Amino acid sequence: METLKVLSRLLDYPTEALYEHGIDVAEIIANDAALDETNKASLLAFVDQRFSDSLLDWQADYDGLFERGRSLSLLIYEHIHGESRDRGQAMVNLLEQYRAAGLDIGVRELPDYIPLFLEFVSTQGSENGKGWLQDIAPILALLQVRLEKRDCNYSAVFSALVALSEAAIDVQALREQVKDEKRDDTKKALDKVWEEEAVTFGGDAVNGGCPSQVNRPTETQRRDQDVPISFIDTSSAQAAEQAIRS
C-alpha cells in the first residue's frame, strides 16, 4: 500500500520535504503493479509538472483549489453532513475506529481529512484498505470530475484512488451531474457564504462522519501492521519513504 502513502502526501499541502523527492515519488508510482497504465501515466504527468514548478507556485495553486469554497473540500464529511450536527458525532465515531485499529493520530488534522484518512488506509492491508476506499469512492469520484471540469491535473490523483478502490462508480454520470455547477470559490460566492452563515465554535464546528461500511483489521492481520499514522519506517534506506511518512 506504499502508493497510497504517496497519494496521501500528494493531496496534502506541498512541503519542502516532499518537493525534494520528486524522482523517488515518480519511481514508486511507476513500479506499482496495482495501477493501470492510464492512471499511472496521468499520475506521472502530474508529478512531472508539479515537481517542475516552483514550490511556491504549487503551494499557491493548492491553496486556491482546496482552501476556497466547499466543492473541493478535502474533508470527507463536508460532502456528506454539511453543517449538520451529525458531523460531530460521526467524527468521534471515525476517530474511535482509528483507535480500534491500533492507530494513534499524532497530528492536529481532523480525522476525515483525506490525506490523513489515506495514510490510515495504507496501514490496514490490501483487503481492508480496499474496503475503506470503497466507502468514500463516490466522494473521491466527485472530486475527480470537479477537478476535471477546472482542467486541473489534481484529478489524476483522485482518478487513481477510484481505480484502486475498484468501486463501481459511474464517473460519466457524475460528469453530467456537475457540468452545470456554479463555482463556489469566486469572490462573489465566498462573500455570499459569509453573509448567510454565522461562525460557530465548539461541538457544532467539528467536521466529521464515519464510513457506511466498517472495515476492521482481519484476524490474520498482524498487530504490528497497525502502525501510528505519524510512524517513520527507520529500517528503510529510501529517502522518499522518509519524506512520504514524515
mmCIF file of N, CA and C in Angstrom, residues 44-89:
data_model
loop_
_atom_site.group_PDB
_atom_site.id
_atom_site.type_symbol
_atom_site.label_atom_id
_atom_site.label_comp_id
_atom_site.label_asym_id
_atom_site.label_seq_id
_atom_site.Cartn_x
_atom_site.Cartn_y
_atom_site.Cartn_z
ATOM 1 N N LEU A 44 2.041 10.172 -13.364
ATOM 2 C CA LEU A 44 3.422 10.547 -13.654
ATOM 3 C C LEU A 44 3.492 11.924 -14.312
ATOM 4 N N ALA A 45 2.503 12.234 -15.150
ATOM 5 C CA ALA A 45 2.446 13.567 -15.758
ATOM 6 C C ALA A 45 2.189 14.624 -14.686
ATOM 7 N N PHE A 46 1.328 14.309 -13.728
ATOM 8 C CA PHE A 46 1.053 15.213 -12.606
ATOM 9 C C PHE A 46 2.328 15.467 -11.812
ATOM 10 N N VAL A 47 3.045 14.398 -11.479
ATOM 11 C CA VAL A 47 4.278 14.526 -10.706
ATOM 12 C C VAL A 47 5.312 15.346 -11.469
ATOM 13 N N ASP A 48 5.449 15.075 -12.764
ATOM 14 C CA ASP A 48 6.423 15.796 -13.575
ATOM 15 C C ASP A 48 6.124 17.292 -13.585
ATOM 16 N N GLN A 49 4.852 17.644 -13.738
ATOM 17 C CA GLN A 49 4.500 19.063 -13.799
ATOM 18 C C GLN A 49 4.642 19.752 -12.441
ATOM 19 N N ARG A 50 4.149 19.097 -11.391
ATOM 20 C CA ARG A 50 4.161 19.739 -10.076
ATOM 21 C C ARG A 50 5.570 19.889 -9.518
ATOM 22 N N PHE A 51 6.397 18.894 -9.725
ATOM 23 C CA PHE A 51 7.750 18.968 -9.193
ATOM 24 C C PHE A 51 8.676 19.784 -10.090
ATOM 25 N N SER A 52 8.200 20.128 -11.271
ATOM 26 C CA SER A 52 8.965 21.020 -12.153
ATOM 27 C C SER A 52 8.657 22.474 -11.848
ATOM 28 N N ASP A 53 7.431 22.749 -11.387
ATOM 29 C CA ASP A 53 7.078 24.102 -10.979
ATOM 30 C C ASP A 53 7.841 24.475 -9.710
ATOM 31 N N SER A 54 7.851 25.756 -9.376
ATOM 32 C CA SER A 54 8.428 26.160 -8.096
ATOM 33 C C SER A 54 7.498 25.709 -6.975
ATOM 34 N N LEU A 55 8.065 25.461 -5.817
ATOM 35 C CA LEU A 55 7.260 25.037 -4.675
ATOM 36 C C LEU A 55 6.238 26.110 -4.308
ATOM 37 N N LEU A 56 6.628 27.370 -4.394
ATOM 38 C CA LEU A 56 5.702 28.456 -4.056
ATOM 39 C C LEU A 56 4.506 28.479 -4.998
ATOM 40 N N ASP A 57 4.739 28.242 -6.291
ATOM 41 C CA ASP A 57 3.637 28.194 -7.252
ATOM 42 C C ASP A 57 2.713 27.025 -6.950
ATOM 43 N N TRP A 58 3.300 25.892 -6.612
ATOM 44 C CA TRP A 58 2.499 24.714 -6.273
ATOM 45 C C TRP A 58 1.641 24.996 -5.045
ATOM 46 N N GLN A 59 2.242 25.588 -4.027
ATOM 47 C CA GLN A 59 1.509 25.887 -2.796
ATOM 48 C C GLN A 59 0.379 26.875 -3.046
ATOM 49 N N ALA A 60 0.640 27.869 -3.876
ATOM 50 C CA ALA A 60 -0.390 28.864 -4.182
ATOM 51 C C ALA A 60 -1.554 28.224 -4.921
ATOM 52 N N ASP A 61 -1.254 27.337 -5.857
ATOM 53 C CA ASP A 61 -2.299 26.651 -6.594
ATOM 54 C C ASP A 61 -3.110 25.756 -5.667
ATOM 55 N N TYR A 62 -2.420 25.076 -4.760
ATOM 56 C CA TYR A 62 -3.090 24.204 -3.793
ATOM 57 C C TYR A 62 -4.079 25.004 -2.941
ATOM 58 N N ASP A 63 -3.615 26.140 -2.423
ATOM 59 C CA ASP A 63 -4.490 26.990 -1.611
ATOM 60 C C ASP A 63 -5.718 27.426 -2.403
ATOM 61 N N GLY A 64 -5.507 27.814 -3.644
ATOM 62 C CA GLY A 64 -6.624 28.268 -4.466
ATOM 63 C C GLY A 64 -7.643 27.182 -4.741
ATOM 64 N N LEU A 65 -7.181 25.939 -4.816
ATOM 65 C CA LEU A 65 -8.083 24.823 -5.101
ATOM 66 C C LEU A 65 -8.830 24.344 -3.866
ATOM 67 N N PHE A 66 -8.096 24.042 -2.815
ATOM 68 C CA PHE A 66 -8.664 23.287 -1.698
ATOM 69 C C PHE A 66 -8.990 24.116 -0.467
ATOM 70 N N GLU A 67 -8.592 25.376 -0.466
ATOM 71 C CA GLU A 67 -8.857 26.213 0.700
ATOM 72 C C GLU A 67 -9.918 27.273 0.441
ATOM 73 N N ARG A 68 -10.541 27.231 -0.729
ATOM 74 C CA ARG A 68 -11.566 28.215 -1.077
ATOM 75 C C ARG A 68 -12.821 27.469 -1.526
ATOM 76 N N GLY A 69 -13.913 27.735 -0.861
ATOM 77 C CA GLY A 69 -15.158 27.054 -1.214
ATOM 78 C C GLY A 69 -15.207 25.646 -0.642
ATOM 79 N N ARG A 70 -16.354 25.005 -0.818
ATOM 80 C CA ARG A 70 -16.581 23.676 -0.246
ATOM 81 C C ARG A 70 -16.588 22.558 -1.272
ATOM 82 N N SER A 71 -16.770 22.886 -2.527
ATOM 83 C CA SER A 71 -16.948 21.828 -3.523
ATOM 84 C C SER A 71 -15.717 20.954 -3.670
ATOM 85 N N LEU A 72 -14.538 21.498 -3.351
ATOM 86 C CA LEU A 72 -13.303 20.711 -3.424
ATOM 87 C C LEU A 72 -12.704 20.487 -2.038
ATOM 88 N N SER A 73 -13.528 20.541 -1.028
ATOM 89 C CA SER A 73 -13.045 20.325 0.334
ATOM 90 C C SER A 73 -12.390 18.951 0.458
ATOM 91 N N LEU A 74 -11.282 18.886 1.187
ATOM 92 C CA LEU A 74 -10.606 17.625 1.451
ATOM 93 C C LEU A 74 -11.061 17.002 2.761
ATOM 94 N N LEU A 75 -12.142 17.519 3.313
ATOM 95 C CA LEU A 75 -12.784 16.899 4.476
ATOM 96 C C LEU A 75 -13.921 16.024 3.961
ATOM 97 N N ILE A 76 -13.782 14.741 4.151
ATOM 98 C CA ILE A 76 -14.723 13.772 3.574
ATOM 99 C C ILE A 76 -16.159 14.107 3.923
ATOM 100 N N TYR A 77 -16.411 14.401 5.192
ATOM 101 C CA TYR A 77 -17.795 14.527 5.630
ATOM 102 C C TYR A 77 -18.360 15.927 5.455
ATOM 103 N N GLU A 78 -17.556 16.828 4.930
ATOM 104 C CA GLU A 78 -18.099 18.090 4.426
ATOM 105 C C GLU A 78 -19.076 17.787 3.304
ATOM 106 N N HIS A 79 -18.789 16.740 2.538
ATOM 107 C CA HIS A 79 -19.611 16.376 1.390
ATOM 108 C C HIS A 79 -20.794 15.492 1.776
ATOM 109 N N ILE A 80 -20.807 15.000 3.014
ATOM 110 C CA ILE A 80 -21.882 14.104 3.453
ATOM 111 C C ILE A 80 -22.821 14.810 4.414
ATOM 112 N N HIS A 81 -22.265 15.431 5.447
ATOM 113 C CA HIS A 81 -23.085 16.008 6.510
ATOM 114 C C HIS A 81 -23.241 17.512 6.419
ATOM 115 N N GLY A 82 -22.413 18.172 5.602
ATOM 116 C CA GLY A 82 -22.518 19.619 5.536
ATOM 117 C C GLY A 82 -22.342 20.251 6.902
ATOM 118 N N GLU A 83 -23.272 21.119 7.281
ATOM 119 C CA GLU A 83 -23.195 21.799 8.568
ATOM 120 C C GLU A 83 -24.084 21.156 9.628
ATOM 121 N N SER A 84 -24.575 19.953 9.370
ATOM 122 C CA SER A 84 -25.489 19.327 10.325
ATOM 123 C C SER A 84 -24.769 18.893 11.594
ATOM 124 N N ARG A 85 -25.523 18.688 12.652
ATOM 125 C CA ARG A 85 -24.972 18.264 13.931
ATOM 126 C C ARG A 85 -24.401 16.848 13.858
ATOM 127 N N ASP A 86 -24.807 16.089 12.849
ATOM 128 C CA ASP A 86 -24.314 14.715 12.730
ATOM 129 C C ASP A 86 -22.806 14.659 12.541
ATOM 130 N N ARG A 87 -22.226 15.727 12.065
ATOM 131 C CA ARG A 87 -20.790 15.721 11.766
ATOM 132 C C ARG A 87 -19.949 15.488 13.012
ATOM 133 N N GLY A 88 -20.332 16.111 14.126
ATOM 134 C CA GLY A 88 -19.548 15.979 15.346
ATOM 135 C C GLY A 88 -19.470 14.549 15.838
ATOM 136 N N GLN A 89 -20.640 13.900 15.970
ATOM 137 C CA GLN A 89 -20.663 12.525 16.448
ATOM 138 C C GLN A 89 -20.009 11.577 15.452
#
